[in-house]
PDB file of C-alpha atoms in Angstrom:
ATOM      1  CA  UNK A   1      -3.358  11.921  14.725  1.00 85.00           C
ATOM      2  CA  UNK A   2      -1.623  10.082  11.852  1.00 91.00           C
ATOM      3  CA  UNK A   3      -0.970  11.447   8.130  1.00 94.00           C
ATOM      4  CA  UNK A   4      -0.103   9.479   5.381  1.00 95.00           C
ATOM      5  CA  UNK A   5       1.289  10.639   2.169  1.00 96.00           C
ATOM      6  CA  UNK A   6       2.150   8.545  -1.091  1.00 96.00           C
ATOM      7  CA  UNK A   7       4.105   9.082  -3.589  1.00 95.00           C
ATOM      8  CA  UNK A   8       5.334   7.070  -7.242  1.00 96.00           C
ATOM      9  CA  UNK A   9       2.449   6.507  -8.817  1.00 94.00           C
ATOM     10  CA  UNK A  10       2.137   7.311 -12.514  1.00 97.00           C
ATOM     11  CA  UNK A  11       1.503   5.836 -16.097  1.00 97.00           C
ATOM     12  CA  UNK A  12       3.470   2.789 -17.503  1.00 97.00           C
ATOM     13  CA  UNK A  13       2.725  -0.149 -20.130  1.00 98.00           C
ATOM     14  CA  UNK A  14       1.582  -3.686 -19.502  1.00 98.00           C
ATOM     15  CA  UNK A  15       5.124  -5.458 -18.170  1.00 98.00           C
ATOM     16  CA  UNK A  16       6.626  -2.581 -16.556  1.00 98.00           C
ATOM     17  CA  UNK A  17       7.389  -1.954 -12.910  1.00 98.00           C
ATOM     18  CA  UNK A  18       6.291   0.991 -10.723  1.00 98.00           C
ATOM     19  CA  UNK A  19       7.226   1.453  -6.910  1.00 98.00           C
ATOM     20  CA  UNK A  20       4.974   3.413  -4.467  1.00 98.00           C
ATOM     21  CA  UNK A  21       6.151   4.813  -1.116  1.00 97.00           C
ATOM     22  CA  UNK A  22       4.040   6.350   1.666  1.00 96.00           C
ATOM     23  CA  UNK A  23       5.097   8.194   4.743  1.00 94.00           C
ATOM     24  CA  UNK A  24       3.604   8.655   8.078  1.00 93.00           C
ATOM     25  CA  UNK A  25       3.499  11.413  10.013  1.00 90.00           C
ATOM     26  CA  UNK A  26       2.018  12.183  13.415  1.00 86.00           C
ATOM     27  CA  UNK A  27       1.713   9.571  16.827  1.00 77.00           C
ATOM     28  CA  UNK A  28       2.519   6.406  15.284  1.00 68.00           C
ATOM     29  CA  UNK A  29       4.950   4.932  17.236  1.00 67.00           C
ATOM     30  CA  UNK A  30       5.403   2.101  18.357  1.00 67.00           C
ATOM     31  CA  UNK A  31       3.282  -0.421  16.572  1.00 77.00           C
ATOM     32  CA  UNK A  32       1.973   0.922  13.721  1.00 86.00           C
ATOM     33  CA  UNK A  33       1.290  -1.098  11.101  1.00 91.00           C
ATOM     34  CA  UNK A  34       1.050   0.032   7.232  1.00 94.00           C
ATOM     35  CA  UNK A  35      -0.892  -1.307   3.837  1.00 96.00           C
ATOM     36  CA  UNK A  36      -2.004  -0.878   0.636  1.00 98.00           C
ATOM     37  CA  UNK A  37      -5.445  -0.589  -1.037  1.00 98.00           C
ATOM     38  CA  UNK A  38      -6.657   0.318  -4.653  1.00 98.00           C
ATOM     39  CA  UNK A  39      -9.996   1.207  -6.170  1.00 98.00           C
ATOM     40  CA  UNK A  40     -10.921   1.375  -9.714  1.00 97.00           C
ATOM     41  CA  UNK A  41     -13.552   3.152 -11.490  1.00 92.00           C
ATOM     42  CA  UNK A  42     -16.993   1.548 -10.799  1.00 95.00           C
ATOM     43  CA  UNK A  43     -15.621  -1.414  -8.585  1.00 96.00           C
ATOM     44  CA  UNK A  44     -14.987  -1.316  -4.563  1.00 97.00           C
ATOM     45  CA  UNK A  45     -11.823  -0.945  -2.695  1.00 97.00           C
ATOM     46  CA  UNK A  46      -9.286  -3.556  -2.776  1.00 97.00           C
ATOM     47  CA  UNK A  47      -7.033  -4.598  -0.558  1.00 98.00           C
ATOM     48  CA  UNK A  48      -3.797  -5.186  -2.031  1.00 98.00           C
ATOM     49  CA  UNK A  49      -0.747  -5.768   0.463  1.00 98.00           C
ATOM     50  CA  UNK A  50      -0.216  -4.900   3.905  1.00 96.00           C
ATOM     51  CA  UNK A  51       3.109  -5.503   6.420  1.00 94.00           C
ATOM     52  CA  UNK A  52       2.880  -5.854  10.573  1.00 90.00           C
ATOM     53  CA  UNK A  53       3.920  -3.418  12.658  1.00 85.00           C
ATOM     54  CA  UNK A  54       7.255  -5.416  13.501  1.00 84.00           C
ATOM     55  CA  UNK A  55       7.743  -5.840   9.334  1.00 84.00           C
ATOM     56  CA  UNK A  56       8.156  -9.793  10.319  1.00 89.00           C
ATOM     57  CA  UNK A  57       4.941 -10.730   8.475  1.00 93.00           C
ATOM     58  CA  UNK A  58       3.698  -9.682   4.897  1.00 96.00           C
ATOM     59  CA  UNK A  59       0.081  -9.893   3.488  1.00 96.00           C
ATOM     60  CA  UNK A  60      -0.626  -9.846  -0.429  1.00 98.00           C
ATOM     61  CA  UNK A  61      -4.025 -10.093  -2.181  1.00 98.00           C
ATOM     62  CA  UNK A  62      -4.804 -12.764  -4.447  1.00 97.00           C
ATOM     63  CA  UNK A  63      -4.390 -10.608  -7.684  1.00 97.00           C
ATOM     64  CA  UNK A  64      -1.082  -8.865  -6.652  1.00 98.00           C
ATOM     65  CA  UNK A  65       0.428 -12.260  -5.228  1.00 98.00           C
ATOM     66  CA  UNK A  66       3.747 -12.948  -7.005  1.00 97.00           C
ATOM     67  CA  UNK A  67       4.287  -9.922  -8.384  1.00 98.00           C
ATOM     68  CA  UNK A  68       3.855  -7.400  -5.844  1.00 98.00           C
ATOM     69  CA  UNK A  69       6.492  -7.156  -2.978  1.00 98.00           C
ATOM     70  CA  UNK A  70       5.622  -4.494   0.360  1.00 97.00           C
ATOM     71  CA  UNK A  71       8.522  -4.090   2.896  1.00 95.00           C
ATOM     72  CA  UNK A  72       8.459  -1.642   5.899  1.00 91.00           C
ATOM     73  CA  UNK A  73      10.834   0.459   7.681  1.00 87.00           C
ATOM     74  CA  UNK A  74       9.291   0.947  11.022  1.00 80.00           C
ATOM     75  CA  UNK A  75      12.037   2.991  11.934  1.00 83.00           C
ATOM     76  CA  UNK A  76      11.384   5.707   9.478  1.00 86.00           C
ATOM     77  CA  UNK A  77       7.652   4.806   9.283  1.00 88.00           C
ATOM     78  CA  UNK A  78       7.498   4.167   5.589  1.00 92.00           C
ATOM     79  CA  UNK A  79       5.937   1.681   3.635  1.00 95.00           C
ATOM     80  CA  UNK A  80       7.015   1.214  -0.165  1.00 97.00           C
ATOM     81  CA  UNK A  81       4.874  -1.206  -2.628  1.00 98.00           C
ATOM     82  CA  UNK A  82       7.034  -2.568  -5.786  1.00 98.00           C
ATOM     83  CA  UNK A  83       5.070  -3.430  -8.345  1.00 98.00           C
ATOM     84  CA  UNK A  84       6.191  -5.765 -10.897  1.00 98.00           C
ATOM     85  CA  UNK A  85       4.705  -7.014 -14.328  1.00 98.00           C
ATOM     86  CA  UNK A  86       2.083  -4.810 -14.002  1.00 98.00           C
ATOM     87  CA  UNK A  87      -1.357  -5.860 -15.835  1.00 98.00           C
ATOM     88  CA  UNK A  88      -3.884  -3.025 -17.651  1.00 97.00           C
ATOM     89  CA  UNK A  89      -6.323  -4.290 -14.445  1.00 97.00           C
ATOM     90  CA  UNK A  90      -3.770  -2.870 -11.796  1.00 98.00           C
ATOM     91  CA  UNK A  91      -4.778   0.666 -13.119  1.00 98.00           C
ATOM     92  CA  UNK A  92      -6.299   2.099 -10.071  1.00 98.00           C
ATOM     93  CA  UNK A  93      -5.980   4.629  -7.175  1.00 98.00           C
ATOM     94  CA  UNK A  94      -3.791   3.581  -4.363  1.00 98.00           C
ATOM     95  CA  UNK A  95      -4.084   4.478  -0.953  1.00 98.00           C
ATOM     96  CA  UNK A  96      -1.913   3.930   1.706  1.00 97.00           C
ATOM     97  CA  UNK A  97      -3.225   2.841   4.719  1.00 96.00           C
ATOM     98  CA  UNK A  98      -2.170   2.520   8.866  1.00 94.00           C
ATOM     99  CA  UNK A  99      -3.409   1.337  11.966  1.00 91.00           C
ATOM    100  CA  UNK A 100      -2.375   0.375  15.640  1.00 87.00           C
ATOM    101  CA  UNK A 101      -2.411  -2.926  15.585  1.00 82.00           C
ATOM    102  CA  UNK A 102      -1.913  -5.950  13.114  1.00 82.00           C
ATOM    103  CA  UNK A 103      -5.814  -6.940  13.208  1.00 83.00           C
ATOM    104  CA  UNK A 104      -8.588  -5.191  13.083  1.00 84.00           C
ATOM    105  CA  UNK A 105      -9.926  -1.781  10.967  1.00 90.00           C
ATOM    106  CA  UNK A 106      -7.578   0.766   9.368  1.00 93.00           C
ATOM    107  CA  UNK A 107      -7.499   3.926  11.408  1.00 90.00           C
ATOM    108  CA  UNK A 108      -5.752   6.192   8.510  1.00 94.00           C
ATOM    109  CA  UNK A 109      -5.662   6.748   4.709  1.00 97.00           C
ATOM    110  CA  UNK A 110      -3.467   8.590   2.438  1.00 97.00           C
ATOM    111  CA  UNK A 111      -5.194  11.247  -0.502  1.00 97.00           C
ATOM    112  CA  UNK A 112      -4.191   8.350  -3.383  1.00 97.00           C
ATOM    113  CA  UNK A 113      -1.773   8.003  -6.259  1.00 97.00           C
ATOM    114  CA  UNK A 114      -2.991   7.454  -9.366  1.00 98.00           C
ATOM    115  CA  UNK A 115      -1.435   4.483 -11.111  1.00 98.00           C
ATOM    116  CA  UNK A 116      -2.642   3.644 -14.878  1.00 98.00           C
ATOM    117  CA  UNK A 117      -1.195   1.070 -17.197  1.00 98.00           C
ATOM    118  CA  UNK A 118      -1.783   0.708 -20.977  1.00 97.00           C
ATOM    119  CA  UNK A 119      -1.915  -2.328 -22.740  1.00 93.00           C
TER     120      UNK A 119
END
């Protein structure tokens, strides 16, 4: 079983930057892909970004392309999300997710970390 723990959320102003991190523990070896989703109040959970288990391929949702950068260190089972040029519409609870494949459903979820962007 895999456990995911997010950190780095907070309150920032529009235009600021923030970095989220996620640490996976448990049975993640050898091919564990990780990513980020977010959910704003009254909205469905939205895909933000993901990195393949090899770290060679990254994916982004349209709303964050060009502003967010994901990076993964699979030797340490960590993934980070650098968020730049934040907008009020980025306000949401951000969830770390993991899976034992680069395709298919996500097997594990973190508790979430709140990101609030004020205008």
